[in-house]
Every structure is written in C-alpha cells, then in structure tokens.
Amino acid sequence: MDNLTHTLTGLALSRAGLNRRYDRSGLLLVLAANIPDIDIVTITGGTFNYFQYHRGITHSVAMAPVMALLPVLFVCAVGRTMRGWKAAYLLSIIGVASHLLLDWTNTYGVRFLLPFSSQWFRLDLNSLTDLWIWGVLILAFLGPLLGRLVSSEIGAKPSAGRGLALFALAFIPIYDFGRDLIHQRALETLNSRVYQGGAPIRVAAFPASAGNPFDWSGWVERPDFVMRFSMNLLAEFDPTDGTIIYKPEPSRALDAARQAFTVRKFLEFAQYPLWRVTPMADPEGALRVDVRDWRFPFTASATVDASNRLLSSSFHY
C-alpha cells in the first residue's frame, strides 16, 4: 500500500491502546509501519535495481525482527534513553507486521520467504491506494483533533480517539473480506464463459479503481491469445467485449531473449507476461522482444540479431 496508508495505520495502532505501553509510541509505530519501504534507497542504483529489491528482503518475515529494531534505536536516540525498549520493540514488530499484511492484500504482493524462497504472495484485493481505507483512517486521525476543538469550546474532557482508532483497524479486515468475496465473484464470472469458442486455461482479476470496489480488470488466457476486460460487477458481463492480444509463435528469438539478465529477473516477478516481437531496421534482421506484466507498466526488452544472438537488454517503465 501507499505510505499514507501505512503512516495512518501506525497512528491508529498507537491510539487504539498501544500508546499506554510506551511513551513515544506514536512516532515509533509510524516509523515501524513504514520501515520496510527503506528499500527505496536501492533506487540510487537505477530503476531496475530498485525493481529487483522492492518488496524483497525488507518485507520478509525473516527480516522483520531486524526491521523492527531500527525504529526502536531511532526513537531511543531521540529520547536519549533506552528505558522501556523491550515494550518499544514489541510495538515495533506490530508496526512492521501491519506493513507486511497491508502490502499482501494488493496486486503487487510481497516476498515473505526471502532469503529462502523468492515466491511472491498477493491477494489481489486492493489497489496500491484505496480511498475507502484512506477515508476511514483519516477519520480516525482527524476525529480526535476536531473533538478537542469542540471540547475546548464547551469545557468537556477531550477524547483520546481510541474508539475511532479501533473502528478503523477493525474496518480494514472486514472491508478486505468483502473485497475478497467480490474478487471471487469476478473470477467465477470470467471462468463461466467461453472465449472464441473455448474455455479459458487461466483467469485473473485485479482491482481497477481506487474507489469503486465493483470495478475490476479481467484477464483471460487461451492457448493462442489473452483477453483483457474492464469489468463492472454490477453490470452484465460480455465475454466478447475484451481486447484480444495474440501470443507470438514460439521461436529461437524468444528463447534467446529469455536468457537476458533483465528479462530473467523480470519473469521472476511477472505473473501474467505479455510478449511482443518487433522487427528492427538496424541491425538488419534483428528483432526486439518486449515482455511486460499486464498488471503494471513495467517492460523488459531484449534485442537479438538475425542469428538469434543476444545483443542488448533493458528495463523501463
């Protein structure tokens, strides 16, 4: 998820009662809820370097105890005391866990099992930004501030916002459960139709809107082509109303492109690869092979000559 979601989740965790366990829990949990994204530093090595390492080891279960230690050390340094560090460390682990769980729910996914396995885990429930989750978390954040203004006018004791924070934290899993039911309906809708006279060999559905839980992008694979659909689950689904993308024929050029380092690394990430082969004028007889994952605008490319020797490769958005 986006960092505003992670930040507001950290604040909600603090206000929900964890602030009773440690004096600087707000700062601590905000840092812990964002710390796995420290992998942003890898962008100094270029976009492909960042692509390789994003949501990698810093998002793994094995690394979570180390990630949780960093916010504790920072907050203790700011406070110039290690008093209460054990409680702080426990809270920090909760903050890091919230980050991993939220990232798991969306389409990009996380690699929980690094360094033992590079398998991606994802639930395909939410976009990277979800306006419903934003709205509830912002309400939990602003509610106590507005409450204090009202309380100061009438002389009442202001609320600490615990109730709103608990509501926001409870809303997220309930909302995701509802999204999961809708996601399953989208998959069943895609699986129950025929496409160009045949049943699909694989289908997938991804959230297409940050605000409408009934808008999905559908993906259907057949032996010779794939189809892409814009789906509104409140409307009738038309299996002929998709964009058809034909697969290129197997070739030595494709085999050569798969050996390129950037392409190999990209295919470790791509769950739904789309290939395209384009003839090039220079050098004569060369081919450009592009592969992208339909979910995101990432493309890995390789150029092979007329003898199917790899000339170059690249990665771009």
Short mmCIF file of N, CA and C in Angstrom, two decimals, residues 162-300:
data_model
loop_
_atom_site.label_atom_id
_atom_site.label_comp_id
_atom_site.label_asym_id
_atom_site.label_seq_id
_atom_site.Cartn_x
_atom_site.Cartn_y
_atom_site.Cartn_z
N ARG A 162 -9.54 6.69 20.95
CA ARG A 162 -9.34 5.24 20.93
C ARG A 162 -10.46 4.52 20.18
N GLY A 163 -11.69 4.95 20.40
CA GLY A 163 -12.81 4.29 19.75
C GLY A 163 -12.72 4.36 18.23
N LEU A 164 -12.41 5.55 17.70
CA LEU A 164 -12.27 5.70 16.25
C LEU A 164 -11.10 4.88 15.72
N ALA A 165 -10.02 4.84 16.47
CA ALA A 165 -8.85 4.07 16.03
C ALA A 165 -9.19 2.58 15.96
N LEU A 166 -9.88 2.08 16.98
CA LEU A 166 -10.28 0.67 16.97
C LEU A 166 -11.24 0.39 15.82
N PHE A 167 -12.14 1.32 15.56
CA PHE A 167 -13.07 1.17 14.44
C PHE A 167 -12.32 1.08 13.13
N ALA A 168 -11.34 1.96 12.93
CA ALA A 168 -10.59 1.97 11.67
C ALA A 168 -9.80 0.67 11.49
N LEU A 169 -9.18 0.20 12.56
CA LEU A 169 -8.39 -1.03 12.47
C LEU A 169 -9.29 -2.24 12.23
N ALA A 170 -10.49 -2.24 12.80
CA ALA A 170 -11.43 -3.34 12.57
C ALA A 170 -12.02 -3.26 11.17
N PHE A 171 -12.19 -2.05 10.65
CA PHE A 171 -12.78 -1.87 9.32
C PHE A 171 -11.93 -2.52 8.23
N ILE A 172 -10.60 -2.42 8.35
CA ILE A 172 -9.73 -2.88 7.27
C ILE A 172 -9.91 -4.37 6.98
N PRO A 173 -9.82 -5.29 7.97
CA PRO A 173 -10.02 -6.70 7.64
C PRO A 173 -11.45 -7.02 7.20
N ILE A 174 -12.44 -6.32 7.76
CA ILE A 174 -13.82 -6.55 7.33
C ILE A 174 -14.00 -6.11 5.88
N TYR A 175 -13.44 -4.96 5.56
CA TYR A 175 -13.51 -4.45 4.18
C TYR A 175 -12.80 -5.40 3.23
N ASP A 176 -11.64 -5.89 3.62
CA ASP A 176 -10.89 -6.82 2.76
C ASP A 176 -11.64 -8.14 2.58
N PHE A 177 -12.36 -8.57 3.60
CA PHE A 177 -13.18 -9.77 3.46
C PHE A 177 -14.25 -9.55 2.39
N GLY A 178 -14.89 -8.38 2.43
CA GLY A 178 -15.86 -8.05 1.39
C GLY A 178 -15.23 -7.98 0.02
N ARG A 179 -14.04 -7.39 -0.06
CA ARG A 179 -13.33 -7.34 -1.34
C ARG A 179 -13.01 -8.74 -1.85
N ASP A 180 -12.68 -9.63 -0.94
CA ASP A 180 -12.37 -11.00 -1.34
C ASP A 180 -13.60 -11.69 -1.94
N LEU A 181 -14.77 -11.47 -1.35
CA LEU A 181 -15.99 -12.04 -1.90
C LEU A 181 -16.26 -11.50 -3.31
N ILE A 182 -16.04 -10.20 -3.50
CA ILE A 182 -16.25 -9.60 -4.81
C ILE A 182 -15.21 -10.13 -5.81
N HIS A 183 -13.97 -10.29 -5.35
CA HIS A 183 -12.91 -10.83 -6.19
C HIS A 183 -13.26 -12.24 -6.66
N GLN A 184 -13.75 -13.07 -5.75
CA GLN A 184 -14.13 -14.42 -6.13
C GLN A 184 -15.27 -14.41 -7.14
N ARG A 185 -16.18 -13.48 -7.00
CA ARG A 185 -17.27 -13.36 -7.97
C ARG A 185 -16.73 -12.99 -9.34
N ALA A 186 -15.75 -12.09 -9.39
CA ALA A 186 -15.14 -11.71 -10.67
C ALA A 186 -14.48 -12.91 -11.33
N LEU A 187 -13.76 -13.70 -10.54
CA LEU A 187 -13.09 -14.89 -11.10
C LEU A 187 -14.11 -15.91 -11.61
N GLU A 188 -15.18 -16.10 -10.84
CA GLU A 188 -16.21 -17.05 -11.27
C GLU A 188 -16.89 -16.59 -12.55
N THR A 189 -17.11 -15.28 -12.66
CA THR A 189 -17.72 -14.73 -13.88
C THR A 189 -16.83 -15.00 -15.09
N LEU A 190 -15.54 -14.76 -14.95
CA LEU A 190 -14.62 -14.99 -16.06
C LEU A 190 -14.52 -16.47 -16.41
N ASN A 191 -14.51 -17.32 -15.41
CA ASN A 191 -14.36 -18.77 -15.63
C ASN A 191 -15.60 -19.41 -16.24
N SER A 192 -16.74 -18.78 -16.10
CA SER A 192 -18.00 -19.40 -16.52
C SER A 192 -18.36 -19.12 -17.98
N ARG A 193 -17.49 -18.41 -18.71
CA ARG A 193 -17.79 -18.07 -20.10
C ARG A 193 -16.82 -18.79 -21.04
N VAL A 194 -17.17 -18.76 -22.35
CA VAL A 194 -16.27 -19.26 -23.38
C VAL A 194 -15.78 -18.07 -24.19
N TYR A 195 -14.58 -18.20 -24.72
CA TYR A 195 -13.93 -17.10 -25.44
C TYR A 195 -13.39 -17.64 -26.76
N GLN A 196 -13.92 -17.06 -27.85
CA GLN A 196 -13.54 -17.52 -29.19
C GLN A 196 -13.76 -19.04 -29.31
N GLY A 197 -14.86 -19.53 -28.72
CA GLY A 197 -15.22 -20.93 -28.86
C GLY A 197 -14.58 -21.89 -27.88
N GLY A 198 -13.86 -21.39 -26.88
CA GLY A 198 -13.21 -22.29 -25.95
C GLY A 198 -13.18 -21.75 -24.53
N ALA A 199 -13.00 -22.65 -23.57
CA ALA A 199 -12.92 -22.25 -22.17
C ALA A 199 -11.53 -21.69 -21.86
N PRO A 200 -11.43 -20.81 -20.89
CA PRO A 200 -10.12 -20.26 -20.53
C PRO A 200 -9.24 -21.31 -19.85
N ILE A 201 -7.92 -21.17 -20.04
CA ILE A 201 -6.99 -22.03 -19.32
C ILE A 201 -6.50 -21.36 -18.03
N ARG A 202 -6.70 -20.03 -17.95
CA ARG A 202 -6.35 -19.31 -16.74
C ARG A 202 -7.07 -17.97 -16.74
N VAL A 203 -7.54 -17.53 -15.58
CA VAL A 203 -8.18 -16.22 -15.46
C VAL A 203 -7.61 -15.50 -14.25
N ALA A 204 -7.74 -14.21 -14.25
CA ALA A 204 -7.32 -13.39 -13.11
C ALA A 204 -8.14 -12.12 -13.10
N ALA A 205 -8.26 -11.51 -11.93
CA ALA A 205 -8.98 -10.24 -11.80
C ALA A 205 -8.23 -9.36 -10.81
N PHE A 206 -8.10 -8.09 -11.17
CA PHE A 206 -7.36 -7.14 -10.34
C PHE A 206 -8.20 -5.89 -10.12
N PRO A 207 -8.09 -5.26 -8.96
CA PRO A 207 -8.85 -4.03 -8.73
C PRO A 207 -8.46 -2.95 -9.73
N ALA A 208 -9.48 -2.31 -10.32
CA ALA A 208 -9.22 -1.31 -11.37
C ALA A 208 -9.50 0.10 -10.91
N SER A 209 -10.00 0.26 -9.69
CA SER A 209 -10.37 1.57 -9.20
C SER A 209 -9.96 1.72 -7.75
N ALA A 210 -9.51 2.90 -7.40
CA ALA A 210 -9.15 3.16 -6.00
C ALA A 210 -10.38 3.42 -5.14
N GLY A 211 -11.54 3.64 -5.80
CA GLY A 211 -12.72 3.99 -5.03
C GLY A 211 -13.92 3.09 -5.21
N ASN A 212 -14.03 2.41 -6.37
CA ASN A 212 -15.20 1.58 -6.64
C ASN A 212 -14.84 0.11 -6.50
N PRO A 213 -15.30 -0.57 -5.46
CA PRO A 213 -14.92 -1.97 -5.26
C PRO A 213 -15.51 -2.93 -6.29
N PHE A 214 -16.40 -2.44 -7.15
CA PHE A 214 -17.01 -3.31 -8.16
C PHE A 214 -16.35 -3.18 -9.53
N ASP A 215 -15.35 -2.30 -9.65
CA ASP A 215 -14.60 -2.15 -10.90
C ASP A 215 -13.35 -3.02 -10.86
N TRP A 216 -13.23 -3.93 -11.82
CA TRP A 216 -12.11 -4.86 -11.87
C TRP A 216 -11.58 -4.95 -13.29
N SER A 217 -10.31 -5.29 -13.40
CA SER A 217 -9.71 -5.62 -14.68
C SER A 217 -9.64 -7.14 -14.78
N GLY A 218 -10.25 -7.68 -15.81
CA GLY A 218 -10.25 -9.12 -16.01
C GLY A 218 -9.21 -9.55 -17.03
N TRP A 219 -8.65 -10.72 -16.82
CA TRP A 219 -7.60 -11.26 -17.69
C TRP A 219 -7.92 -12.73 -17.94
N VAL A 220 -8.03 -13.08 -19.21
CA VAL A 220 -8.36 -14.44 -19.62
C VAL A 220 -7.29 -14.95 -20.56
N GLU A 221 -6.79 -16.14 -20.30
CA GLU A 221 -5.76 -16.73 -21.17
C GLU A 221 -6.32 -17.94 -21.90
N ARG A 222 -6.09 -17.94 -23.21
CA ARG A 222 -6.38 -19.09 -24.07
C ARG A 222 -5.06 -19.55 -24.69
N PRO A 223 -5.01 -20.71 -25.32
CA PRO A 223 -3.73 -21.19 -25.85
C PRO A 223 -3.04 -20.23 -26.81
N ASP A 224 -3.80 -19.49 -27.62
CA ASP A 224 -3.21 -18.64 -28.65
C ASP A 224 -3.30 -17.15 -28.36
N PHE A 225 -4.04 -16.75 -27.36
CA PHE A 225 -4.23 -15.33 -27.11
C PHE A 225 -4.63 -15.10 -25.65
N VAL A 226 -4.58 -13.83 -25.27
CA VAL A 226 -5.15 -13.41 -23.99
C VAL A 226 -6.17 -12.32 -24.27
N MET A 227 -7.11 -12.16 -23.37
CA MET A 227 -8.12 -11.10 -23.48
C MET A 227 -8.13 -10.28 -22.21
N ARG A 228 -8.31 -8.98 -22.39
CA ARG A 228 -8.37 -8.05 -21.27
C ARG A 228 -9.76 -7.42 -21.23
N PHE A 229 -10.32 -7.32 -20.03
CA PHE A 229 -11.67 -6.80 -19.86
C PHE A 229 -11.71 -5.71 -18.80
N SER A 230 -12.56 -4.73 -19.03
CA SER A 230 -12.95 -3.80 -17.97
C SER A 230 -14.28 -4.31 -17.44
N MET A 231 -14.31 -4.68 -16.17
CA MET A 231 -15.48 -5.33 -15.60
C MET A 231 -16.12 -4.45 -14.53
N ASN A 232 -17.42 -4.27 -14.64
CA ASN A 232 -18.21 -3.70 -13.56
C ASN A 232 -19.17 -4.79 -13.12
N LEU A 233 -18.96 -5.31 -11.93
CA LEU A 233 -19.72 -6.47 -11.47
C LEU A 233 -21.18 -6.16 -11.17
N LEU A 234 -21.57 -4.89 -11.26
CA LEU A 234 -22.98 -4.53 -11.12
C LEU A 234 -23.69 -4.55 -12.46
N ALA A 235 -22.92 -4.76 -13.54
CA ALA A 235 -23.49 -4.79 -14.89
C ALA A 235 -23.30 -6.17 -15.50
N GLU A 236 -23.98 -6.43 -16.59
CA GLU A 236 -23.86 -7.71 -17.28
C GLU A 236 -22.50 -7.82 -17.93
N PHE A 237 -21.87 -8.99 -17.82
CA PHE A 237 -20.55 -9.21 -18.40
C PHE A 237 -20.68 -9.75 -19.82
N ASP A 238 -19.97 -9.14 -20.75
CA ASP A 238 -19.98 -9.55 -22.15
C ASP A 238 -18.62 -10.17 -22.50
N PRO A 239 -18.55 -11.48 -22.71
CA PRO A 239 -17.26 -12.13 -22.98
C PRO A 239 -16.67 -11.79 -24.35
N THR A 240 -17.42 -11.07 -25.18
CA THR A 240 -16.88 -10.67 -26.49
C THR A 240 -16.34 -9.24 -26.47
N ASP A 241 -16.47 -8.57 -25.33
CA ASP A 241 -16.14 -7.15 -25.26
C ASP A 241 -14.75 -6.90 -24.70
N GLY A 242 -13.84 -7.85 -24.89
CA GLY A 242 -12.48 -7.68 -24.40
C GLY A 242 -11.51 -7.37 -25.52
N THR A 243 -10.34 -6.92 -25.14
CA THR A 243 -9.26 -6.67 -26.10
C THR A 243 -8.44 -7.94 -26.26
N ILE A 244 -8.32 -8.41 -27.50
CA ILE A 244 -7.58 -9.63 -27.78
C ILE A 244 -6.13 -9.31 -28.09
N ILE A 245 -5.22 -10.00 -27.44
CA ILE A 245 -3.79 -9.86 -27.71
C ILE A 245 -3.27 -11.25 -28.04
N TYR A 246 -2.82 -11.43 -29.27
CA TYR A 246 -2.36 -12.75 -29.71
C TYR A 246 -0.92 -12.99 -29.24
N LYS A 247 -0.66 -14.22 -28.85
CA LYS A 247 0.68 -14.59 -28.41
C LYS A 247 1.58 -14.81 -29.63
N PRO A 248 2.84 -14.41 -29.55
CA PRO A 248 3.76 -14.72 -30.65
C PRO A 248 4.06 -16.21 -30.70
N GLU A 249 4.37 -16.67 -31.90
CA GLU A 249 4.74 -18.08 -32.06
C GLU A 249 6.05 -18.36 -31.32
N PRO A 250 6.20 -19.55 -30.74
CA PRO A 250 7.50 -19.91 -30.13
C PRO A 250 8.61 -19.79 -31.16
N SER A 251 9.74 -19.28 -30.71
CA SER A 251 10.85 -19.06 -31.65
C SER A 251 12.17 -19.05 -30.89
N ARG A 252 13.24 -19.17 -31.64
CA ARG A 252 14.58 -19.09 -31.05
C ARG A 252 14.86 -17.69 -30.54
N ALA A 253 14.25 -16.68 -31.19
CA ALA A 253 14.43 -15.31 -30.72
C ALA A 253 13.87 -15.14 -29.31
N LEU A 254 12.69 -15.71 -29.06
CA LEU A 254 12.11 -15.64 -27.72
C LEU A 254 12.98 -16.39 -26.71
N ASP A 255 13.49 -17.54 -27.12
CA ASP A 255 14.35 -18.32 -26.23
C ASP A 255 15.61 -17.53 -25.89
N ALA A 256 16.18 -16.85 -26.89
CA ALA A 256 17.37 -16.05 -26.65
C ALA A 256 17.07 -14.88 -25.72
N ALA A 257 15.91 -14.23 -25.91
CA ALA A 257 15.54 -13.09 -25.07
C ALA A 257 15.38 -13.52 -23.62
N ARG A 258 14.88 -14.71 -23.39
CA ARG A 258 14.68 -15.19 -22.02
C ARG A 258 15.99 -15.37 -21.27
N GLN A 259 17.10 -15.44 -21.99
CA GLN A 259 18.40 -15.60 -21.33
C GLN A 259 18.98 -14.27 -20.86
N ALA A 260 18.42 -13.15 -21.32
CA ALA A 260 18.91 -11.84 -20.88
C ALA A 260 18.66 -11.66 -19.39
N PHE A 261 19.61 -11.07 -18.69
CA PHE A 261 19.51 -10.93 -17.24
C PHE A 261 18.26 -10.16 -16.84
N THR A 262 18.00 -9.01 -17.50
CA THR A 262 16.85 -8.21 -17.13
C THR A 262 15.54 -8.96 -17.37
N VAL A 263 15.49 -9.71 -18.46
CA VAL A 263 14.28 -10.47 -18.76
C VAL A 263 14.08 -11.58 -17.74
N ARG A 264 15.15 -12.28 -17.38
CA ARG A 264 15.04 -13.36 -16.40
C ARG A 264 14.55 -12.84 -15.07
N LYS A 265 15.09 -11.72 -14.63
CA LYS A 265 14.68 -11.14 -13.35
C LYS A 265 13.23 -10.65 -13.42
N PHE A 266 12.88 -10.09 -14.57
CA PHE A 266 11.51 -9.60 -14.73
C PHE A 266 10.51 -10.75 -14.68
N LEU A 267 10.85 -11.88 -15.29
CA LEU A 267 9.95 -13.02 -15.31
C LEU A 267 9.78 -13.65 -13.93
N GLU A 268 10.72 -13.39 -13.01
CA GLU A 268 10.53 -13.84 -11.63
C GLU A 268 9.40 -13.08 -10.96
N PHE A 269 9.17 -11.85 -11.45
CA PHE A 269 8.11 -11.00 -10.90
C PHE A 269 6.80 -11.16 -11.66
N ALA A 270 6.87 -11.23 -12.97
CA ALA A 270 5.68 -11.20 -13.83
C ALA A 270 4.81 -12.43 -13.62
N GLN A 271 3.59 -12.21 -13.26
CA GLN A 271 2.64 -13.31 -13.10
C GLN A 271 1.84 -13.55 -14.38
N TYR A 272 1.70 -12.50 -15.19
CA TYR A 272 0.90 -12.59 -16.40
C TYR A 272 1.66 -11.92 -17.55
N PRO A 273 2.73 -12.57 -18.03
CA PRO A 273 3.58 -11.93 -19.04
C PRO A 273 2.91 -11.85 -20.41
N LEU A 274 3.10 -10.72 -21.05
CA LEU A 274 2.64 -10.50 -22.42
C LEU A 274 3.87 -10.23 -23.28
N TRP A 275 4.05 -11.00 -24.34
CA TRP A 275 5.22 -10.91 -25.20
C TRP A 275 4.87 -10.19 -26.51
N ARG A 276 5.85 -9.47 -27.02
CA ARG A 276 5.70 -8.84 -28.33
C ARG A 276 7.05 -8.88 -29.04
N VAL A 277 7.05 -9.28 -30.31
CA VAL A 277 8.27 -9.35 -31.12
C VAL A 277 8.13 -8.36 -32.27
N THR A 278 9.12 -7.46 -32.39
CA THR A 278 9.06 -6.40 -33.40
C THR A 278 10.34 -6.42 -34.24
N PRO A 279 10.21 -6.51 -35.58
CA PRO A 279 11.41 -6.44 -36.44
C PRO A 279 12.07 -5.07 -36.34
N MET A 280 13.41 -5.05 -36.45
CA MET A 280 14.17 -3.80 -36.38
C MET A 280 14.89 -3.57 -37.70
N ALA A 281 15.02 -2.29 -38.04
CA ALA A 281 15.71 -1.95 -39.29
C ALA A 281 17.23 -2.00 -39.13
N ASP A 282 17.71 -1.75 -37.92
CA ASP A 282 19.14 -1.72 -37.69
C ASP A 282 19.44 -2.36 -36.33
N PRO A 283 20.25 -3.43 -36.31
CA PRO A 283 20.89 -4.06 -37.47
C PRO A 283 19.89 -4.91 -38.28
N GLU A 284 20.22 -5.13 -39.50
CA GLU A 284 19.34 -5.84 -40.41
C GLU A 284 19.03 -7.25 -39.88
N GLY A 285 17.75 -7.59 -39.90
CA GLY A 285 17.32 -8.91 -39.45
C GLY A 285 17.16 -9.05 -37.95
N ALA A 286 17.46 -8.00 -37.19
CA ALA A 286 17.35 -8.08 -35.73
C ALA A 286 15.90 -7.98 -35.29
N LEU A 287 15.65 -8.48 -34.09
CA LEU A 287 14.31 -8.44 -33.51
C LEU A 287 14.38 -7.85 -32.11
N ARG A 288 13.37 -7.06 -31.79
CA ARG A 288 13.24 -6.56 -30.42
C ARG A 288 12.13 -7.36 -29.75
N VAL A 289 12.45 -7.95 -28.61
CA VAL A 289 11.49 -8.75 -27.86
C VAL A 289 11.16 -8.01 -26.57
N ASP A 290 9.88 -7.67 -26.40
CA ASP A 290 9.40 -6.99 -25.20
C ASP A 290 8.51 -7.93 -24.41
N VAL A 291 8.63 -7.88 -23.10
CA VAL A 291 7.73 -8.63 -22.24
C VAL A 291 7.31 -7.71 -21.10
N ARG A 292 6.03 -7.68 -20.84
CA ARG A 292 5.51 -6.87 -19.74
C ARG A 292 4.51 -7.70 -18.96
N ASP A 293 4.30 -7.30 -17.74
CA ASP A 293 3.28 -7.90 -16.91
C ASP A 293 2.04 -7.02 -17.04
N TRP A 294 0.92 -7.65 -17.41
CA TRP A 294 -0.26 -6.87 -17.70
C TRP A 294 -0.71 -6.00 -16.52
N ARG A 295 -0.33 -6.36 -15.30
CA ARG A 295 -0.79 -5.61 -14.13
C ARG A 295 -0.15 -4.24 -14.01
N PHE A 296 1.09 -4.08 -14.52
CA PHE A 296 1.85 -2.85 -14.28
C PHE A 296 2.58 -2.42 -15.55
N PRO A 297 2.90 -1.14 -15.65
CA PRO A 297 3.59 -0.63 -16.86
C PRO A 297 5.09 -0.83 -16.81
N PHE A 298 5.54 -2.03 -16.45
CA PHE A 298 6.96 -2.36 -16.47
C PHE A 298 7.22 -3.21 -17.71
N THR A 299 8.33 -2.95 -18.39
CA THR A 299 8.67 -3.72 -19.58
C THR A 299 10.15 -4.08 -19.57
N ALA A 300 10.44 -5.34 -19.82
CA ALA A 300 11.82 -5.80 -20.04
C ALA A 300 11.97 -6.09 -21.52
#
